Every structure is written in C-alpha cells, then in structure tokens.
Tab-separated table of N, CA and C and ligand atoms in Angstrom:
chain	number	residue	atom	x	y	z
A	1	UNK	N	-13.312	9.133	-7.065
A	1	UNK	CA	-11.843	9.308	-7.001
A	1	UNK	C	-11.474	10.673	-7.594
A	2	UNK	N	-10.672	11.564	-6.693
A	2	UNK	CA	-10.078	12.777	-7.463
A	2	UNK	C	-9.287	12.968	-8.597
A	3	UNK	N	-8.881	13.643	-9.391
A	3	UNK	CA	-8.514	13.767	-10.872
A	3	UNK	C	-6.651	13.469	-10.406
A	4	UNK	N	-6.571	13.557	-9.445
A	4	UNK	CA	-4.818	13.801	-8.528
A	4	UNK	C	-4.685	12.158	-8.515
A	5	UNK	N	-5.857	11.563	-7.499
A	5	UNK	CA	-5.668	10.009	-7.335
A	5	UNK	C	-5.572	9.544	-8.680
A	6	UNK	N	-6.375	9.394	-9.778
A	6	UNK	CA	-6.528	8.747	-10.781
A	6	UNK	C	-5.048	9.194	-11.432
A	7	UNK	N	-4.704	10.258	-11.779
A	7	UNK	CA	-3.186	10.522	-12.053
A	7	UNK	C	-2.116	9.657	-11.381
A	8	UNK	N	-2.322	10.314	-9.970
A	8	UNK	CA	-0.920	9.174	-9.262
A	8	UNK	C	-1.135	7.367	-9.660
A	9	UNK	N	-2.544	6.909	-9.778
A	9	UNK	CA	-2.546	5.574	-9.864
A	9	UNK	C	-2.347	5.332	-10.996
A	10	UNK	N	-2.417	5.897	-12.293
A	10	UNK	CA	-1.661	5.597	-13.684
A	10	UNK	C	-0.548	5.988	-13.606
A	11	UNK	N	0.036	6.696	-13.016
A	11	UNK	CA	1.797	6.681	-13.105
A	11	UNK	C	2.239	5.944	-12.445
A	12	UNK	N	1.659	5.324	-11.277
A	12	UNK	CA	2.797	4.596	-10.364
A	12	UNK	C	2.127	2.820	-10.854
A	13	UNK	N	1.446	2.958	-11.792
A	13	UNK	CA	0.847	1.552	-12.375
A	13	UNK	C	1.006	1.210	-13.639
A	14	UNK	N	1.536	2.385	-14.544
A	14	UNK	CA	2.163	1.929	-16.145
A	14	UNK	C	3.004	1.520	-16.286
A	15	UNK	N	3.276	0.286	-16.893
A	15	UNK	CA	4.441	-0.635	-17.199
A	15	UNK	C	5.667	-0.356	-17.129
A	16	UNK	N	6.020	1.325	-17.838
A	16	UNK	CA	7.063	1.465	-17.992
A	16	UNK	C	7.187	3.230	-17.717
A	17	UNK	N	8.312	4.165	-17.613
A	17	UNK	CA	8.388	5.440	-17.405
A	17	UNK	C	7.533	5.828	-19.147
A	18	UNK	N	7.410	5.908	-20.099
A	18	UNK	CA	7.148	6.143	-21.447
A	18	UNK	C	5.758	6.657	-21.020
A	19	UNK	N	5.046	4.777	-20.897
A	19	UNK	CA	3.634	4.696	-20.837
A	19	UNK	C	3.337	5.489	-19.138
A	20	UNK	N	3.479	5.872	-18.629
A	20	UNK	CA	3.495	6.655	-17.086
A	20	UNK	C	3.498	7.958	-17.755
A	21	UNK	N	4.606	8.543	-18.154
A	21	UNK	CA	4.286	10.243	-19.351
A	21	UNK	C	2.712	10.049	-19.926
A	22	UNK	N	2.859	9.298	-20.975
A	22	UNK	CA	1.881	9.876	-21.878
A	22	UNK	C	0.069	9.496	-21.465
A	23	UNK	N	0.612	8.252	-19.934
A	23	UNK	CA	-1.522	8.306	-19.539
A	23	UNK	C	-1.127	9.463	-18.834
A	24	UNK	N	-0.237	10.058	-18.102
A	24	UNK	CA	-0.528	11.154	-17.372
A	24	UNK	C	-0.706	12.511	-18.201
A	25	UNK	N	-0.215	12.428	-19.514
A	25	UNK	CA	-0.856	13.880	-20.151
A	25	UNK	C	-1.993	13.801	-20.955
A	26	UNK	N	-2.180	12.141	-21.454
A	26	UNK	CA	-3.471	11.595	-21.716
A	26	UNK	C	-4.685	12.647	-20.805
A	27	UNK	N	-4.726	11.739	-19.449
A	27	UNK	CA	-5.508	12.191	-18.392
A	27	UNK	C	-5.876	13.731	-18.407
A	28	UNK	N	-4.813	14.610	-18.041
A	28	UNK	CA	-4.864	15.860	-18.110
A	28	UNK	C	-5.421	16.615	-19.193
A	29	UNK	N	-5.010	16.157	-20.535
A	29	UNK	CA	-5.754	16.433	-21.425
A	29	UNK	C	-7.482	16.805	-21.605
A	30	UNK	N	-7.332	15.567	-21.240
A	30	UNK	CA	-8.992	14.556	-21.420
A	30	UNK	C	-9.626	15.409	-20.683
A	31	UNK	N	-9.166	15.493	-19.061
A	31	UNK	CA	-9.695	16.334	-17.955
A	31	UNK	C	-10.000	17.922	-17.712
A	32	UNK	N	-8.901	18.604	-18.202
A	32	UNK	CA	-9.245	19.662	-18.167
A	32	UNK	C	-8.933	20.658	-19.483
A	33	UNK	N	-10.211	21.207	-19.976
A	33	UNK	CA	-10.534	21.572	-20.930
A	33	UNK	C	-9.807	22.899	-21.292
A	34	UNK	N	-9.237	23.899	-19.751
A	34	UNK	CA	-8.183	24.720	-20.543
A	34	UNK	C	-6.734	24.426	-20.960
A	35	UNK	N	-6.600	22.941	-20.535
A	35	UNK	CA	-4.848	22.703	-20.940
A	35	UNK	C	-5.137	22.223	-22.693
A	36	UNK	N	-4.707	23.566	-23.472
A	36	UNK	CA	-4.838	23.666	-24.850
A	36	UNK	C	-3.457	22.786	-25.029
A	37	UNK	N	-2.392	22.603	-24.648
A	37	UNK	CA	-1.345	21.941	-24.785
A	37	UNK	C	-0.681	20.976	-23.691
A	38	UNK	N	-0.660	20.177	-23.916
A	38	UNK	CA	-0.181	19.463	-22.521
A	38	UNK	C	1.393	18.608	-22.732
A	39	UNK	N	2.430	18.710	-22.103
A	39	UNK	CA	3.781	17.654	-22.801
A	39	UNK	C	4.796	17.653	-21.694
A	40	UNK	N	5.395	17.197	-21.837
A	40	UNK	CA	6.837	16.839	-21.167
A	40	UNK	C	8.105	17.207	-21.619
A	41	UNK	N	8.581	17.581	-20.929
A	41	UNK	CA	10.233	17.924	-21.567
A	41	UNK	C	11.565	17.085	-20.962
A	42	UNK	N	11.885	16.501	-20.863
A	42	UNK	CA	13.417	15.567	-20.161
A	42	UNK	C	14.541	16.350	-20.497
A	43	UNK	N	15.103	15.974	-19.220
A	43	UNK	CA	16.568	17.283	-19.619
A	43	UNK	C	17.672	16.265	-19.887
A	44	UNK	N	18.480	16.417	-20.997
A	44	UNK	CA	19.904	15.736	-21.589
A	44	UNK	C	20.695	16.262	-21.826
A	45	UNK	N	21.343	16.283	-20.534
A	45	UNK	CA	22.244	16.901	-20.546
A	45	UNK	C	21.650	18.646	-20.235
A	46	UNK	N	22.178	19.543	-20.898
A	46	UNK	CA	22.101	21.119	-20.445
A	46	UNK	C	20.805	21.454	-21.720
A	47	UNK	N	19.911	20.419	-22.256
A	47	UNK	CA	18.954	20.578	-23.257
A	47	UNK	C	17.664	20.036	-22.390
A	48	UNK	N	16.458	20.297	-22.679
A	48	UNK	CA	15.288	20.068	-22.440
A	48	UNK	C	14.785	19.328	-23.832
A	49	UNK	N	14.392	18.056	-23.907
A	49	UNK	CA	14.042	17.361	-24.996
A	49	UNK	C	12.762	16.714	-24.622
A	50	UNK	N	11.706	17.338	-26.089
A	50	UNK	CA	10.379	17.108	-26.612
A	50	UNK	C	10.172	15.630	-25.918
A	51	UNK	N	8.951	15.097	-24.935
A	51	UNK	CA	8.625	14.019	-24.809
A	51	UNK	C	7.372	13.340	-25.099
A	52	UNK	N	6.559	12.932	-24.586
A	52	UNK	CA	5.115	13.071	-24.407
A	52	UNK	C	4.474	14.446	-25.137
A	53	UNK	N	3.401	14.851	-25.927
A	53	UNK	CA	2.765	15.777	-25.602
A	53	UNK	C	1.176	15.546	-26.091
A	54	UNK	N	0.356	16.482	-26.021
A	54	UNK	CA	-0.776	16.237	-27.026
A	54	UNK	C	-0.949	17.993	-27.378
A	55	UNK	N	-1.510	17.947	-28.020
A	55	UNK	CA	-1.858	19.503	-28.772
A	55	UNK	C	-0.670	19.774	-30.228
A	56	UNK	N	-1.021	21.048	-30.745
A	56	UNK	CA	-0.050	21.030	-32.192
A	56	UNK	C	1.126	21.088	-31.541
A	57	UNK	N	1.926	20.646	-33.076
A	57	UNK	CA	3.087	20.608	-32.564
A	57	UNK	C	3.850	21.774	-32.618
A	58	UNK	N	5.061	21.064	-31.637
A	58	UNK	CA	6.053	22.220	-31.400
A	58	UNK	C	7.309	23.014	-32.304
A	59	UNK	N	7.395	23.901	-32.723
A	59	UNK	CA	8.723	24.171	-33.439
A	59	UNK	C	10.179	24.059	-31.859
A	60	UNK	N	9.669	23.625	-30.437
A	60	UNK	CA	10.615	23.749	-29.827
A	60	UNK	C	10.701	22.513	-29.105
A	61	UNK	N	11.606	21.434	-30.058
A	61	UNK	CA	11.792	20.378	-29.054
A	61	UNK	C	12.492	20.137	-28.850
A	62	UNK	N	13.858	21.171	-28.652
A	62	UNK	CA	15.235	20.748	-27.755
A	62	UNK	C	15.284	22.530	-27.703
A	63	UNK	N	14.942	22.322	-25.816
A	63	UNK	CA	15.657	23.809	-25.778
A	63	UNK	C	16.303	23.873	-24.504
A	64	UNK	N	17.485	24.712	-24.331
A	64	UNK	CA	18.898	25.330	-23.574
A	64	UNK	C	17.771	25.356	-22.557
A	65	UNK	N	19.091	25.174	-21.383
A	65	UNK	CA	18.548	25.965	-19.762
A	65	UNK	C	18.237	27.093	-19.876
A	66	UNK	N	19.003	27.955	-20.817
A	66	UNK	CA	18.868	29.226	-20.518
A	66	UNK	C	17.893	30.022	-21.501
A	67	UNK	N	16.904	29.257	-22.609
A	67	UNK	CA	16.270	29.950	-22.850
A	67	UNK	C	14.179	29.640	-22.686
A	68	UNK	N	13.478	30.367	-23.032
A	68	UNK	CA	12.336	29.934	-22.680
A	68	UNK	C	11.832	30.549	-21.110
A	69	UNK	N	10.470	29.751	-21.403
A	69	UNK	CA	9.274	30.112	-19.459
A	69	UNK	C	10.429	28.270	-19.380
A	70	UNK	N	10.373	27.549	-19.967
A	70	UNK	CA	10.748	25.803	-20.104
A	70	UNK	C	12.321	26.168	-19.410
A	71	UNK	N	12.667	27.004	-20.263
A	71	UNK	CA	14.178	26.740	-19.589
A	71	UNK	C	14.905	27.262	-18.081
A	72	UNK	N	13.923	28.443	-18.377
A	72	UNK	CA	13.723	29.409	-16.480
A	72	UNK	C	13.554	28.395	-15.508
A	73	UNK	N	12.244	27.026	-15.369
A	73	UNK	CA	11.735	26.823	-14.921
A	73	UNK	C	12.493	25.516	-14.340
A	74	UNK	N	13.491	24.898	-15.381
A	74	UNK	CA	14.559	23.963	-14.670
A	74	UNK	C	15.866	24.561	-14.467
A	75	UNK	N	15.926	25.583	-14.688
A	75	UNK	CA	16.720	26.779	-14.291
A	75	UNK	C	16.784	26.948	-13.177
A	76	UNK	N	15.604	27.212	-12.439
A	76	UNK	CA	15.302	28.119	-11.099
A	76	UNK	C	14.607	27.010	-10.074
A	77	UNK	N	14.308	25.667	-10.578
A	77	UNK	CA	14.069	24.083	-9.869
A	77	UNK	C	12.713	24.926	-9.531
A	78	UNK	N	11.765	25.866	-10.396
A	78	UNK	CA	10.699	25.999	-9.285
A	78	UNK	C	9.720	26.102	-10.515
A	79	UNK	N	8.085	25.619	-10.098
A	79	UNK	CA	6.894	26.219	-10.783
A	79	UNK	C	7.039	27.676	-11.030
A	80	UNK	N	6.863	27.814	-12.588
A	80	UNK	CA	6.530	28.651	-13.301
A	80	UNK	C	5.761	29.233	-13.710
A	81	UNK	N	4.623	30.649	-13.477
A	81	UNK	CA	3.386	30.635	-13.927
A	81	UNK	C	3.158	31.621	-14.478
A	82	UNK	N	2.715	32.242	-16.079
A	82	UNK	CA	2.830	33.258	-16.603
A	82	UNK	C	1.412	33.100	-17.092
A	83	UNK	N	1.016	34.723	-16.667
A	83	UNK	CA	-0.761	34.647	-16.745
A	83	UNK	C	-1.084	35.298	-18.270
A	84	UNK	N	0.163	36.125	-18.753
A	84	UNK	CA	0.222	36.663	-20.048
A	84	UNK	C	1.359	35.859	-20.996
A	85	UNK	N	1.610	35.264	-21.510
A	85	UNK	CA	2.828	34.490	-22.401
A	85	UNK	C	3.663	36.039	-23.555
A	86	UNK	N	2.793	36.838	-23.408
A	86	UNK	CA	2.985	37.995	-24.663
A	86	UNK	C	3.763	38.608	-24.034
A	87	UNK	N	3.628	39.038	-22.500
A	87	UNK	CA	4.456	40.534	-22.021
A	87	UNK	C	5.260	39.616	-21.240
A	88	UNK	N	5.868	38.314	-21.441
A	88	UNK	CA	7.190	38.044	-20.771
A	88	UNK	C	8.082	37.604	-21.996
A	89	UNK	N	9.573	38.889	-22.211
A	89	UNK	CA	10.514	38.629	-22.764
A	89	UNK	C	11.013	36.825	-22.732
A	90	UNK	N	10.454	36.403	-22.169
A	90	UNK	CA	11.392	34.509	-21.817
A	90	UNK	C	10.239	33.946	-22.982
A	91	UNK	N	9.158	34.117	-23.503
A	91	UNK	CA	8.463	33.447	-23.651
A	91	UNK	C	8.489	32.618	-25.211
A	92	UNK	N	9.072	31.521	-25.738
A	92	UNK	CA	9.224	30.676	-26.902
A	92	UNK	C	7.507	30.107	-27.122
A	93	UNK	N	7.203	30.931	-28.433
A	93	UNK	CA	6.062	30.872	-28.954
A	93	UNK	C	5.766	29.073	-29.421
A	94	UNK	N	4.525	29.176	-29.332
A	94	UNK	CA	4.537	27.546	-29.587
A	94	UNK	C	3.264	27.756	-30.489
A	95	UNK	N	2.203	28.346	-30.091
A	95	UNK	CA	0.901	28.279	-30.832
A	95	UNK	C	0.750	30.161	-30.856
A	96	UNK	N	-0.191	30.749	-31.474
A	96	UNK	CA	-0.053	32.255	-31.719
A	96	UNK	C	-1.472	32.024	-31.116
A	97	UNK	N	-2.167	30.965	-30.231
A	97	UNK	CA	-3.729	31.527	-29.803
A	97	UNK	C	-2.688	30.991	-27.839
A	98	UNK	N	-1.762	30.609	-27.861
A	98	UNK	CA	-1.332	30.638	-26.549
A	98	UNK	C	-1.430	31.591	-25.784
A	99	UNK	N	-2.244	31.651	-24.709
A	99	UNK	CA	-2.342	33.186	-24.007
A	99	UNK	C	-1.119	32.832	-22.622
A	100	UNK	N	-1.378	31.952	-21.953
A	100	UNK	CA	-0.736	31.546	-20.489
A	100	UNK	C	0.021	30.002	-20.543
A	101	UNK	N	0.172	30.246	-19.967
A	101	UNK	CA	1.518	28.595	-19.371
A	101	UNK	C	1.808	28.781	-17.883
A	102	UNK	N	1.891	27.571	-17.674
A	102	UNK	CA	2.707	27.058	-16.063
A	102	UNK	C	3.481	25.849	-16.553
A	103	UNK	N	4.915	25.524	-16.071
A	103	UNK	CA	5.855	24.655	-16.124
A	103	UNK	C	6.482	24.257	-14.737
A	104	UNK	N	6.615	23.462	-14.269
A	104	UNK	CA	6.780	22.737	-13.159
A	104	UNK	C	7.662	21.656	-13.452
A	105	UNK	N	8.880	21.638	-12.712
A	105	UNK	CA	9.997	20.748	-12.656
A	105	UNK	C	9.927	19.301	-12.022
A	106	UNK	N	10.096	18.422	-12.274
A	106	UNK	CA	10.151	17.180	-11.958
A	106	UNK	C	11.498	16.817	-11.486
A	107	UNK	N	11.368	16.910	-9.991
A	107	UNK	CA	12.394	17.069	-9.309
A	107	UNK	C	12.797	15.393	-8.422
A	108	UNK	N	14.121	15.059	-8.573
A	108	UNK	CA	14.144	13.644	-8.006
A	108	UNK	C	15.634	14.207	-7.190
A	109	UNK	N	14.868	14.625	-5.815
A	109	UNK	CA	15.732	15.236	-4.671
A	109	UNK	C	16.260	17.006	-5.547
A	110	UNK	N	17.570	16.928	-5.609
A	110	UNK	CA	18.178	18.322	-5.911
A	110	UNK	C	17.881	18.181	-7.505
A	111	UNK	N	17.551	16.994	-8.223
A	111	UNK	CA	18.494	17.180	-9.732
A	111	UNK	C	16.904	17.474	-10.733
A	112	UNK	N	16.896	17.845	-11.427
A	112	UNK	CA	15.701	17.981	-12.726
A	112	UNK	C	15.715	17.026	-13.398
A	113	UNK	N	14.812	16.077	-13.681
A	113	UNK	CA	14.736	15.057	-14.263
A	113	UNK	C	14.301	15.674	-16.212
A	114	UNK	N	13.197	16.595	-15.501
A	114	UNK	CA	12.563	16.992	-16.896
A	114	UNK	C	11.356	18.092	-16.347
A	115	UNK	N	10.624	18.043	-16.929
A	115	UNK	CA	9.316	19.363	-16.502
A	115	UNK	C	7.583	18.917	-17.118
A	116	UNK	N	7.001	19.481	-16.458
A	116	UNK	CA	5.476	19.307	-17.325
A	116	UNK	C	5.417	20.518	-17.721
A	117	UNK	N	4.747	20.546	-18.736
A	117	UNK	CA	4.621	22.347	-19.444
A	117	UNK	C	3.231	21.693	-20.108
A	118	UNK	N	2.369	23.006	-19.769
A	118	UNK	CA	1.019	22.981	-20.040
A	118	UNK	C	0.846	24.488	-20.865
A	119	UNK	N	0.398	24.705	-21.791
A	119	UNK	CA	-0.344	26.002	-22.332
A	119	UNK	C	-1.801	26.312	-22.325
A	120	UNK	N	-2.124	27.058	-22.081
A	120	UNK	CA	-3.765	27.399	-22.456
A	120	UNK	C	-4.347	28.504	-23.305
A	121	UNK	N	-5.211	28.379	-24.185
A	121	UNK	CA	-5.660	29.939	-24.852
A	121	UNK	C	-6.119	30.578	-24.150
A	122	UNK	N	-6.709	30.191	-22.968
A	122	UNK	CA	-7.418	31.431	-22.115
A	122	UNK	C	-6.206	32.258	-21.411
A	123	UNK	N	-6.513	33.686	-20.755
A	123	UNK	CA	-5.377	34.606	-20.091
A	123	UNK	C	-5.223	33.845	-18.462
A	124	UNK	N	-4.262	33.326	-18.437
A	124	UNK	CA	-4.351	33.458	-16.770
A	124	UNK	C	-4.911	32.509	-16.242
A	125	UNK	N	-5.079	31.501	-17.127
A	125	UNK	CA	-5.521	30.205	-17.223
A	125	UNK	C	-5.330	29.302	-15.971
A	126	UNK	N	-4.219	29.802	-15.166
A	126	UNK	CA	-3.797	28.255	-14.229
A	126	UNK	C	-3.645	29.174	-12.737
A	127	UNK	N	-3.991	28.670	-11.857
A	127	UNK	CA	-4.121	29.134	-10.382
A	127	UNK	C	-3.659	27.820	-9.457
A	128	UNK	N	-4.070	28.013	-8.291
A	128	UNK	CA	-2.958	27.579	-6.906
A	128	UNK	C	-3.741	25.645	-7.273
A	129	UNK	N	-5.207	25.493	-7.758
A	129	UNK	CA	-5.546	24.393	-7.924
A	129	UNK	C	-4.434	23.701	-8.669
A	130	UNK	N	-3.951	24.360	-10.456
A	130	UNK	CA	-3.351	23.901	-11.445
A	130	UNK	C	-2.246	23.528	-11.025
A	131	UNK	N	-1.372	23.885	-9.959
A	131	UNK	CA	-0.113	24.266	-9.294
A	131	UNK	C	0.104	23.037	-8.894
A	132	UNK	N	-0.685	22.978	-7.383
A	132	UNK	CA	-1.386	22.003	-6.625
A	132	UNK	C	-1.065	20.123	-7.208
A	133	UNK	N	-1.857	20.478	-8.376
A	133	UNK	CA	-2.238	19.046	-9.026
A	133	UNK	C	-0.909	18.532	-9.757
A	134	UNK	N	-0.725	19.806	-10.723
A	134	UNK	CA	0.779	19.181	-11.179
A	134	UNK	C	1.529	19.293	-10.513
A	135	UNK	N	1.780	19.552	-9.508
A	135	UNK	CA	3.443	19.063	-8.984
A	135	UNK	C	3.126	18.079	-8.226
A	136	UNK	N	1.866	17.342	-8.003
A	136	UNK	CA	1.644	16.222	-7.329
A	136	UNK	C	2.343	15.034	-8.515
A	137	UNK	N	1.504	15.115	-9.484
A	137	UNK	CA	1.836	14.511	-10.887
A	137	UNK	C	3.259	14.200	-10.998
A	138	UNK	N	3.678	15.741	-11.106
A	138	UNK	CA	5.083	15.431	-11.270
A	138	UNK	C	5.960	14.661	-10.308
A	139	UNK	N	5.835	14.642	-8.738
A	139	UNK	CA	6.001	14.032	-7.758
A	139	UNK	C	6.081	12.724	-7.814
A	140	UNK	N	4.996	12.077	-8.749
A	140	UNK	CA	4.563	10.625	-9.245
A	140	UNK	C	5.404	10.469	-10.123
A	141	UNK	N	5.411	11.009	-11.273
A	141	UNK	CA	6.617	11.006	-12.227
A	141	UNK	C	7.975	10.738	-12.033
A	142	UNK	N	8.724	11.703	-11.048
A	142	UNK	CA	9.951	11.578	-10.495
A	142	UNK	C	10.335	9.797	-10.189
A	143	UNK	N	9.547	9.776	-9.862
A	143	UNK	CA	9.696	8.225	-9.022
A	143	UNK	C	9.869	7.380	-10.102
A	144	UNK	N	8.975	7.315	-11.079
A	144	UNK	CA	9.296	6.624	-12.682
A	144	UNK	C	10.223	6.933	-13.587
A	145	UNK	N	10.823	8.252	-13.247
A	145	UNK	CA	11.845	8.252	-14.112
A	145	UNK	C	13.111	8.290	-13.586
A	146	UNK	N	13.291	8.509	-12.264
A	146	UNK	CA	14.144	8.100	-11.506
A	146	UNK	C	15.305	7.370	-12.323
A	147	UNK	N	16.499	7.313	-12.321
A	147	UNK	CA	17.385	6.135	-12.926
A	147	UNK	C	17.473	5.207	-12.264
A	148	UNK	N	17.159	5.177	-10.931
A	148	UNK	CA	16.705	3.737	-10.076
A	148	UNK	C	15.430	2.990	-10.508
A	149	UNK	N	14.894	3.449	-11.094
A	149	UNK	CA	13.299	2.898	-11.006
A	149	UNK	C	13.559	1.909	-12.464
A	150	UNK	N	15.200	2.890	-13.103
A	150	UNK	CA	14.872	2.038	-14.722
A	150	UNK	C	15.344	0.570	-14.791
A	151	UNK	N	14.353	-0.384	-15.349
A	151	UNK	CA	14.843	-1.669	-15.370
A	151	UNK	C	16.831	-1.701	-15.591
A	152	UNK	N	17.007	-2.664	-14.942
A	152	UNK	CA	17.995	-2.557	-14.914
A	152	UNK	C	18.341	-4.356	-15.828
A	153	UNK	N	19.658	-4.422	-16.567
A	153	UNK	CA	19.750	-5.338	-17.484
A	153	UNK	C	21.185	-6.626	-16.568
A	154	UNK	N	20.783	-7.696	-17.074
A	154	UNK	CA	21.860	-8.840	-15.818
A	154	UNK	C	22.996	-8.915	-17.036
B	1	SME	N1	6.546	28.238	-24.352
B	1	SME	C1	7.687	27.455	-23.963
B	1	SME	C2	8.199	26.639	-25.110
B	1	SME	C3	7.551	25.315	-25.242
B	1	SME	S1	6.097	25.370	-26.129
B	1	SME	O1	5.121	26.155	-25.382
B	1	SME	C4	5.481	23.833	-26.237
B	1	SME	C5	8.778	28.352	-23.401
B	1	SME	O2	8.662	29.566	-23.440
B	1	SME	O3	9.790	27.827	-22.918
C-alpha cells in the first residue's frame, strides 16, 4: 500500500476530525524523515490556530492571514513552497535549524478550513512528490473537517 493510501485510509477511518489530524501527521512524521516539523493550523475566524503537530514547539500558534509562508498560503488558497525559509521576508521563524517549508491549504470548495505546514532542516527539502502527497492528505482532511461531517447534536 502507498504512503498516500495508508494516509487517506486513517483519515477517512478515525473516529473523529481530532484523531484524523494527528494519525495523519503521526504517519507523515513516522514516514518521512525530512519533515523535521509536521502540524496543522485551523483558521478562526481571520487567525490560523496551532492544531495537531509533532516536532519542537512553536512560539507561533495563532497567526493573522496576513502574516507568515502560513498566512500567504490561506491567503492566496494555494501550496506554498519555500526552498530557502532565510531569504523570504514572509518567513515566521519556528526552529533556527529550519532551512525550507511547504504549506498547503485545506480547502472545502472556495473556503480554508485550515493548512498542513511541514518544515525541514534540509535546503529545498520538498518537490512536486511532497506537493503531490499533501494536498491529497489534505483533500482527505477537508472532508473531516468539513462542518457537515461534524457530529451533529438532537
Ligand atoms: N514558518 C511559519 C510559521 C509556523 S512555524 O514554522 C511552525 C510561517 O512563516 O508562517
């Protein structure tokens, strides 16, 4: 089974949207050895808020549309991919061995639900594969966090 299948079948098979986040950054983690940081961000309102992650922690877990690669990236509804984190003015430091990031929006039709944001120490870390896989992920995601998908109370 591909690393994509095993992803989509723990998100669209965890109990709840929570447990669906954290086996899917579980997985990613586990799997590939340059995602030095792996997490989620949910947007509330005009904020991006800390969800899921694994790696150190963040000094940034509520940040604006308008600032950040995080905030560009549900900004502009599109994958984000910065091969240097140093020579882009947008870039909110998280770790000082962070070389690269890609952030990818979790899109449910027009609206941003939230984003995956991955870091790596290596330069340039993520290509058309990394791209590829997470926005499949995220694709899976959407569907779980959907406000349709959330139990609903009688
Ligand atoms: N680097 C991100 C901030 C989040 S931390 O990397 C976890 C940014 O520039 O938006």
């Amino acid at each position: 089974m591909s690393l994509s299948s095993v992803l989509v079948s723990a998100i669209t098979t965890a109990p709840d949207a929570q447990a669906a986040m954290t086996d899917a950054i579980s997985l990613l983690k586990t799997h590939l050895p340059h995602y030095t940081w792996a997490g989620i961000y949910l947007l509330e309102g005009d904020e991006l808020v800390l969800g899921p992650y694994l790696g150190k922690p963040s000094p940034h877990t509520r940040i604006p549309l308008h600032r950040g690669i995080c905030g560009a990236a549900a900004s502009q509804k599109a994958t984000i991919v910065v091969d240097d984190v140093n020579s882009d003015p947008r870039y909110l430091a998280c770790s000082l061995e962070t070389k690269s990031e890609i952030v990818v929006p979790i899109m449910l039709g027009d609206a941003v639900l939230g984003e995956i944001d991955i870091d790596s120490d290596r330069p340039a870390a993520f290509g058309d594969a990394d791209r590829t896989l997470l926005e499949e992920v995220a694709r899976a995601l959407a569907t779980r966090l959907a406000p349709a998908a959330a139990p609903t109370v009688d």
